[in-house]
Coordinates of C-alpha atoms and ligand atoms in Angstrom, one line a residue:
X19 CA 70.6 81.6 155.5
X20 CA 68.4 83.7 158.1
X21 CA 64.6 83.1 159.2
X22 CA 64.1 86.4 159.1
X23 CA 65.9 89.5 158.4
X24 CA 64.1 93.0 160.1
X25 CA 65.2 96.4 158.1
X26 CA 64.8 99.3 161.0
X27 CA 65.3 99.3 164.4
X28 CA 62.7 101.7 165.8
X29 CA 59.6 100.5 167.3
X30 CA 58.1 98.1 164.5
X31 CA 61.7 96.7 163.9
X32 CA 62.3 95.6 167.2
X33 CA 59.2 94.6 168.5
X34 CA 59.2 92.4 165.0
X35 CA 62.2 91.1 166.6
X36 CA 60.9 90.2 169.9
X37 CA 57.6 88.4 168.2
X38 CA 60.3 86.7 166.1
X39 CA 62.9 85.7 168.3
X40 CA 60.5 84.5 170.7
X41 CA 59.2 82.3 168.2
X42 CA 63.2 81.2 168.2
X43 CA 63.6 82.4 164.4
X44 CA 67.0 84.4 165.1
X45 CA 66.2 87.0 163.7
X46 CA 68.8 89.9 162.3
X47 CA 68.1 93.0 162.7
X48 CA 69.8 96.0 160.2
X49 CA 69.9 98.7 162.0
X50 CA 69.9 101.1 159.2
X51 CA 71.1 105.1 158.9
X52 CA 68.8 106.0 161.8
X53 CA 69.3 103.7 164.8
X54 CA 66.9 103.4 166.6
X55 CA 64.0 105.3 164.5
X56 CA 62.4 108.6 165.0
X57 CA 61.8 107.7 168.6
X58 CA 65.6 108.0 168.9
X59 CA 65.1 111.6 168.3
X60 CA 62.6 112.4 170.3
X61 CA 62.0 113.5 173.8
X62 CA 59.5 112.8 176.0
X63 CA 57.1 109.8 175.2
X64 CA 53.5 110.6 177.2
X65 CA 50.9 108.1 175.3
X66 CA 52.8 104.9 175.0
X67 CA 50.7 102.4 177.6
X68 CA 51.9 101.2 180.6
X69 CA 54.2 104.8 181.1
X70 CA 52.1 106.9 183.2
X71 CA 54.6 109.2 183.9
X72 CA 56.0 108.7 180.1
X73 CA 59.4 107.6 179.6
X74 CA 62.1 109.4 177.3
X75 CA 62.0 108.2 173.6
X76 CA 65.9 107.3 173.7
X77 CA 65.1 105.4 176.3
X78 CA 62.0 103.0 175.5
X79 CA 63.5 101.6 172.1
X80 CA 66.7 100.7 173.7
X81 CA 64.7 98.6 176.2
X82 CA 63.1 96.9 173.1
X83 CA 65.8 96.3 172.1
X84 CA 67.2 94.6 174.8
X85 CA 64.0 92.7 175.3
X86 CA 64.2 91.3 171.8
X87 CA 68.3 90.5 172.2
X88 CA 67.3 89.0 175.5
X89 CA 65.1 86.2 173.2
X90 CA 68.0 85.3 170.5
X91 CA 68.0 88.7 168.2
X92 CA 71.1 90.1 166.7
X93 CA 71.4 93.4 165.6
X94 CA 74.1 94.5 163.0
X95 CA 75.0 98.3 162.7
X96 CA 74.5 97.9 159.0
X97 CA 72.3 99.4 156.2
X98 CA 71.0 97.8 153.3
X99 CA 72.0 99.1 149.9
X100 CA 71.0 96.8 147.3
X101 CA 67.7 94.1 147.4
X102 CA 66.8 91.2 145.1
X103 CA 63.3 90.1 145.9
X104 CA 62.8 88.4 142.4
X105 CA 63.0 85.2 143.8
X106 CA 63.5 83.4 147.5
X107 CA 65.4 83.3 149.1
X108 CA 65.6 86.8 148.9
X109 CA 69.4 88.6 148.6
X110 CA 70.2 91.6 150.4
X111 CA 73.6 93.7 149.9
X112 CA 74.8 95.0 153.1
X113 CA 76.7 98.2 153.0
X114 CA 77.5 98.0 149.6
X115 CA 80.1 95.1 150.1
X116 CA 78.6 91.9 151.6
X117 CA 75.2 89.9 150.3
X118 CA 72.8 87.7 152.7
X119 CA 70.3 85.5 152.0
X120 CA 67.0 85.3 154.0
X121 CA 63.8 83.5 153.8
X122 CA 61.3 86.2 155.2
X123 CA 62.0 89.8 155.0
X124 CA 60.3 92.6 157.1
X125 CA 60.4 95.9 155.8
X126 CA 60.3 98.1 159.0
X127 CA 63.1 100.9 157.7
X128 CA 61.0 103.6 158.6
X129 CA 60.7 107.4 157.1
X130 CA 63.4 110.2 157.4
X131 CA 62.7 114.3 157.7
X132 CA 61.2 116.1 154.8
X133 CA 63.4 119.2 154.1
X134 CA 61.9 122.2 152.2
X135 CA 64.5 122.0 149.5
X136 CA 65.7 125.2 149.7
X137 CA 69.7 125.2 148.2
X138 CA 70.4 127.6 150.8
X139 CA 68.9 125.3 153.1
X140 CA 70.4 122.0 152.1
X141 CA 74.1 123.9 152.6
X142 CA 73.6 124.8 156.3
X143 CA 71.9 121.6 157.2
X144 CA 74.6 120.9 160.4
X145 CA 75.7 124.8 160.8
X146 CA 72.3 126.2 162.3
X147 CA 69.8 124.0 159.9
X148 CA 68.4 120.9 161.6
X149 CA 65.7 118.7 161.5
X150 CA 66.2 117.0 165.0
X151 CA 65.4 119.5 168.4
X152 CA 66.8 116.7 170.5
X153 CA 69.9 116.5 168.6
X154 CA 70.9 119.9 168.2
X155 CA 68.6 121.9 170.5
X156 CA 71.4 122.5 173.3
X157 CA 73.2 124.6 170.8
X158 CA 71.2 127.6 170.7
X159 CA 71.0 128.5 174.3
X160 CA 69.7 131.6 174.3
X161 CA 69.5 132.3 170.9
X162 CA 67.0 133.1 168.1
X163 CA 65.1 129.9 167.2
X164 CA 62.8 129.3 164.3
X165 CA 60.3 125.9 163.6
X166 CA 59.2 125.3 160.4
X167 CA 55.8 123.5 160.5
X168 CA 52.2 123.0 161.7
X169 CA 51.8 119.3 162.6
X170 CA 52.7 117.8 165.9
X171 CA 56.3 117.4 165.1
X172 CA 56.7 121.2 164.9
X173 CA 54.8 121.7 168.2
X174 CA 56.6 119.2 170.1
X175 CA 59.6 120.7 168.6
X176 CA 58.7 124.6 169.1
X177 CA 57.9 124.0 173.2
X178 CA 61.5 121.5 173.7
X179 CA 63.3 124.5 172.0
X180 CA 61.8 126.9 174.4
X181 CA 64.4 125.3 176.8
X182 CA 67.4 127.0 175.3
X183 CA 66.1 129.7 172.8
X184 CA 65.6 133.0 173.9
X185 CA 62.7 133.1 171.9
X186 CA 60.9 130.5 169.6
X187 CA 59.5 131.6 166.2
X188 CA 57.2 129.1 164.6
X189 CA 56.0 129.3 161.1
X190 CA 53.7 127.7 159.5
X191 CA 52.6 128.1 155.6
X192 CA 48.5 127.6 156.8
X193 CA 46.4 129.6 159.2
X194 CA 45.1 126.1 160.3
X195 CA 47.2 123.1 162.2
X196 CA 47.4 119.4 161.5
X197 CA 48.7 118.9 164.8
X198 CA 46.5 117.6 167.6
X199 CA 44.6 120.0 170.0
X200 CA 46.5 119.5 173.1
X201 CA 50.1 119.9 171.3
X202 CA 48.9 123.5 169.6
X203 CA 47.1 124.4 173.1
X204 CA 50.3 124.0 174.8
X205 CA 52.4 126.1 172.3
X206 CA 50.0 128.7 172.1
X207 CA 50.3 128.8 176.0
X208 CA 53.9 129.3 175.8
X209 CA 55.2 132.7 176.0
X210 CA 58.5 132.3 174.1
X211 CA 57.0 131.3 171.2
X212 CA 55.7 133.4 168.4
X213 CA 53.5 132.1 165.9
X214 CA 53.6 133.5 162.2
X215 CA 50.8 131.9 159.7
X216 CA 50.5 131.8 156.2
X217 CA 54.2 132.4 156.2
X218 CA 56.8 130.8 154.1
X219 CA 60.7 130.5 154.0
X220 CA 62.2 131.9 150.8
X221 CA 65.3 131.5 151.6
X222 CA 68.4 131.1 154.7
X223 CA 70.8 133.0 155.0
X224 CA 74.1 133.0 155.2
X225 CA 75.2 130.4 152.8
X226 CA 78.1 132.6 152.0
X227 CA 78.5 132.7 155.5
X228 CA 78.8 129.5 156.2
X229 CA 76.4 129.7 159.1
X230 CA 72.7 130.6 159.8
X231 CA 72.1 134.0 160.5
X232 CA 68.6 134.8 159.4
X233 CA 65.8 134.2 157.0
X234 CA 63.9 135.2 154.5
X235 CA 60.0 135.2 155.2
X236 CA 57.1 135.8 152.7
X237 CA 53.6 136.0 153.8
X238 CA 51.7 134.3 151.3
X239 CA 48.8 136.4 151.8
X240 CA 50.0 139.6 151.6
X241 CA 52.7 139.0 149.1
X242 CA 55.3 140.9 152.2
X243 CA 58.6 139.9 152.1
X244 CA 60.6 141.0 155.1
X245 CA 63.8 139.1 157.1
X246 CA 64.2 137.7 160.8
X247 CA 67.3 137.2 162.4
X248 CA 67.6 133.5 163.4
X249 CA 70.5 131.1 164.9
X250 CA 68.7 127.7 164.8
X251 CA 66.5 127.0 162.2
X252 CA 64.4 123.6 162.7
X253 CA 62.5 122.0 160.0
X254 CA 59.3 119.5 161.2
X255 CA 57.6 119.5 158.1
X256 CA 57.0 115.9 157.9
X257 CA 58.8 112.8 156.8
X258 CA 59.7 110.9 153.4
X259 CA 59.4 106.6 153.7
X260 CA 62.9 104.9 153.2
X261 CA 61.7 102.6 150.5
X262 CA 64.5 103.9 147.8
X263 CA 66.6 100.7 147.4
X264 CA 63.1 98.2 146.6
X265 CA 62.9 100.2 143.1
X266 CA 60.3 98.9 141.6
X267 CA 60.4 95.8 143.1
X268 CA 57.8 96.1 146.0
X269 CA 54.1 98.4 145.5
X270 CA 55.1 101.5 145.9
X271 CA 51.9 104.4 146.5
X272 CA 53.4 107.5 144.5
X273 CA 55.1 108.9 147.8
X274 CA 56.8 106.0 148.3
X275 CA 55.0 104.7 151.0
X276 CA 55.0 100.3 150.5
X277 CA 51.4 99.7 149.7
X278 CA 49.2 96.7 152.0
X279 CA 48.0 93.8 150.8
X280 CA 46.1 93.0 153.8
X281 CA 47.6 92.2 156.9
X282 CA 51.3 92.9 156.8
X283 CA 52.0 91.8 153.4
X284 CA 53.3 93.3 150.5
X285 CA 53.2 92.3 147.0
X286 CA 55.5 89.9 147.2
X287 CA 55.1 86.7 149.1
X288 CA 57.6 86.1 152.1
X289 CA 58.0 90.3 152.6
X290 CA 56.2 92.1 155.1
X291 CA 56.1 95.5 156.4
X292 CA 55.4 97.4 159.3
X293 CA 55.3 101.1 160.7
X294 CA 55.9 104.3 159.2
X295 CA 57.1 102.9 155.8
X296 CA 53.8 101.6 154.9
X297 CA 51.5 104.0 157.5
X298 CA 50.8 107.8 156.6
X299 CA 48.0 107.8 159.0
X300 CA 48.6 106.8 162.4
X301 CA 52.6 107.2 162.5
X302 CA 52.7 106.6 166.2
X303 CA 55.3 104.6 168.6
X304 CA 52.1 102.1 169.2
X305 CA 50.3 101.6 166.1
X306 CA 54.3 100.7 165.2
X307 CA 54.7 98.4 167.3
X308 CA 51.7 96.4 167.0
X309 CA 52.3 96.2 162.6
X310 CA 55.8 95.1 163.7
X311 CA 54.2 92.4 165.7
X312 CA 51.4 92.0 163.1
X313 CA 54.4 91.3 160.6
X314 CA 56.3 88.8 163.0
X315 CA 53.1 86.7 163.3
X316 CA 53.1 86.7 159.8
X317 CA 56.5 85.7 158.7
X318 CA 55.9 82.7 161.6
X319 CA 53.3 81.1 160.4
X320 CA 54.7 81.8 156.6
X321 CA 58.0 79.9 157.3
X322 CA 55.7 77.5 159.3
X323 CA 53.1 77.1 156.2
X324 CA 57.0 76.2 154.2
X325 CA 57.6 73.7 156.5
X326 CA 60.7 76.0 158.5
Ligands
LIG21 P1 52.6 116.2 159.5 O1 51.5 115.9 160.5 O2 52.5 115.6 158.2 O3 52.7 117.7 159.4 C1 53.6 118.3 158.5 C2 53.5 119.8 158.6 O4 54.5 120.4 157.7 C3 52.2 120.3 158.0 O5 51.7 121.3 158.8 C4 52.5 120.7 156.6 O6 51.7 121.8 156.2 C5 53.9 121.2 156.8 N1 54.7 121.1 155.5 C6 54.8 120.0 154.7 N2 55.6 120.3 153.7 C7 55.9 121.6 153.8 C8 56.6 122.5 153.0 N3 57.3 122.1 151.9 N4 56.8 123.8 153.4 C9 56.2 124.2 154.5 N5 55.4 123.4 155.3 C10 55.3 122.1 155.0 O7 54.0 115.7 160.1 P2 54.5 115.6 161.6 O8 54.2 116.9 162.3 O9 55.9 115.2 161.5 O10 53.7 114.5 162.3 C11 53.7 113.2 161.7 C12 52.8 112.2 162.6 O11 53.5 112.0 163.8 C13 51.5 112.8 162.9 O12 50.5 111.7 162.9 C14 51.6 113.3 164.3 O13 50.4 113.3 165.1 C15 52.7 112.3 164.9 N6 53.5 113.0 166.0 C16 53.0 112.8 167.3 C17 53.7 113.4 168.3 C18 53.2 113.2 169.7 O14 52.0 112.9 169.9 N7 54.0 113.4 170.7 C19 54.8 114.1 168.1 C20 55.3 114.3 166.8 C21 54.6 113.7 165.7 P3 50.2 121.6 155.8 O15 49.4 121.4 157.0 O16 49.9 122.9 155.1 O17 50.2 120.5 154.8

């Protein structure tokens, strides 16, 4: 029987587990699908404190990590696929073969990319379709590149790509930007990429192909359609919480995003959450951390309140 049990292992899953395991609860961590979280996939990191020169993404959650295996964590390369929070101990099925039982549960599994659900798209996801720059970037050296996207995801995404492609195309369905001021400054700065508003993707080509070799554009103003020819085609249009296997177990708001209630407590007594799985608003590496420690602090003083 565990303490605690942490789902995720980007920032609010492991700095859970530091809060935790210095609090000598032996914590488990399941890693999950993506290791690491969406910092895994990023580049550089410029506004996490104490960095002033910034420190690579990759980078600054495998040091949390080690801090929190440093104070008693383990962390098991394993997803959850089944939960039973009816009644504590709570059981979890790991990886569809194996159940554990734990007395506290945070929920720190994150969200995962938003695709545009395109059929066309879906079939060349891994042959020119990607949703990760970092991951896949250094295969279109100077090639065509296109971002879908007008939040700071896309940006960050459009100037790293810029390092390979030959050219940059970002397209955006709005003639305004959700991303930040500095981020949109920086790619409008940058002369390999081309900005196309009030655009949208009808379709990639070539499923029959097998590869990416272009796109179909509509401008949703005009009503023109017209095609670009394209190698890399990266979607940053947001992300979609990984809240699937709590059904209807845990408050759910109708994206699936866990819904508070207060502090870093869900519905049901004994589970907390933290970071992007419950937060739509700040989604940061920071405000992640600090609900991951804001849900450690919780689960303590639970297991202490039950006499643990
Ligand atoms: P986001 O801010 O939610 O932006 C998503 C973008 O995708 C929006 O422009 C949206 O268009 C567009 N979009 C959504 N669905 C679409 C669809 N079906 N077809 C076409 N376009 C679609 O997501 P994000 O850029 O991933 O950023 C998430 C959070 O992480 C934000 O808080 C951001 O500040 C943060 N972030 C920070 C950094 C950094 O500071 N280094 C880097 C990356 C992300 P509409 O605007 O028209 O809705």
């Amino acid at each position: 029987m565990h303490n605690v049990v942490i789902i995720g292992s980007g920032c609010a899953g492991n700095t859970a587990a530091i809060y935790t395991s210095r609090a000598n609860l032996q914590p488990l961590v399941l890693m999950g699908k993506e290791v690491g979280g969406q910092l895994s996939l990023t580049t550089l990191v410029e506004n996490f404190p104490g960095f002033p020169e910034g420190i690579d993404g990759p980078v600054l959650v495998q040091r949390m990590r080690e801090q929190a295996e440093h104070f008693g964590t383990t962390y098991r390369n394993a997803e959850v696929t089944k939960a039973d929070l009816s009644k504590r101990p709570f059981r979890l099925e790991i990886d569809g073969e194996e159940w554990i039982e734990t007395r506290t549960l945070i929920v720190a599994s994150g969200a995962s990319a938003r695709w545009l659900g395109l059929p066309s798209e879906q079939k060349l996801i891994g042959k020119g379709v990607s949703s990760c720059a970092t991951c896949d970037g250094f295969f279109y050296r100077g090639k065509q590149i296109m971002v879908i996207g007008g939040g700071d995801s896309a940006m960050e995404e459009a100037n790293f790509l810029t390092r390979f492609g030959q050219k940059v195309t970002l397209v955006h369905r709005r003639d305004e930007f959700r991303a930040s001021k500095i981020m949109l400054d920086r790619v409008r700065a940058n002369p390999k990429i081309e900005m196309l508003t009030n655009t949208v993707v009808d379709e990639v080509m070539d499923p029959a192909k097998d590869i990416v070799t272009g796109v179909k554009l509509r401008n949703i103003q005009t009503g023109e359609t017209y095609e670009r020819q394209v190698e890399g085609f990266f979607v940053a249009i947001g992300h979609i919480p990984n809240t699937r296997v709590f059904g209807n177990q845990l408050d759910l708001d109708p994206d699936g995003y866990i819904v508070s209630h207060g502090g870093a407590r869900t519905n049901i007594t004994g589970v907390f959450y933290a970071g992007d799985v419950q937060d739509r608003t700040y989604r940061q590496a920071i405000t992640a951390s600090g609900a991951g420690c804001m849900a450690a602090i919780e689960a303590e003083r639970f297991l202490e309140h039950e006499g643990h």
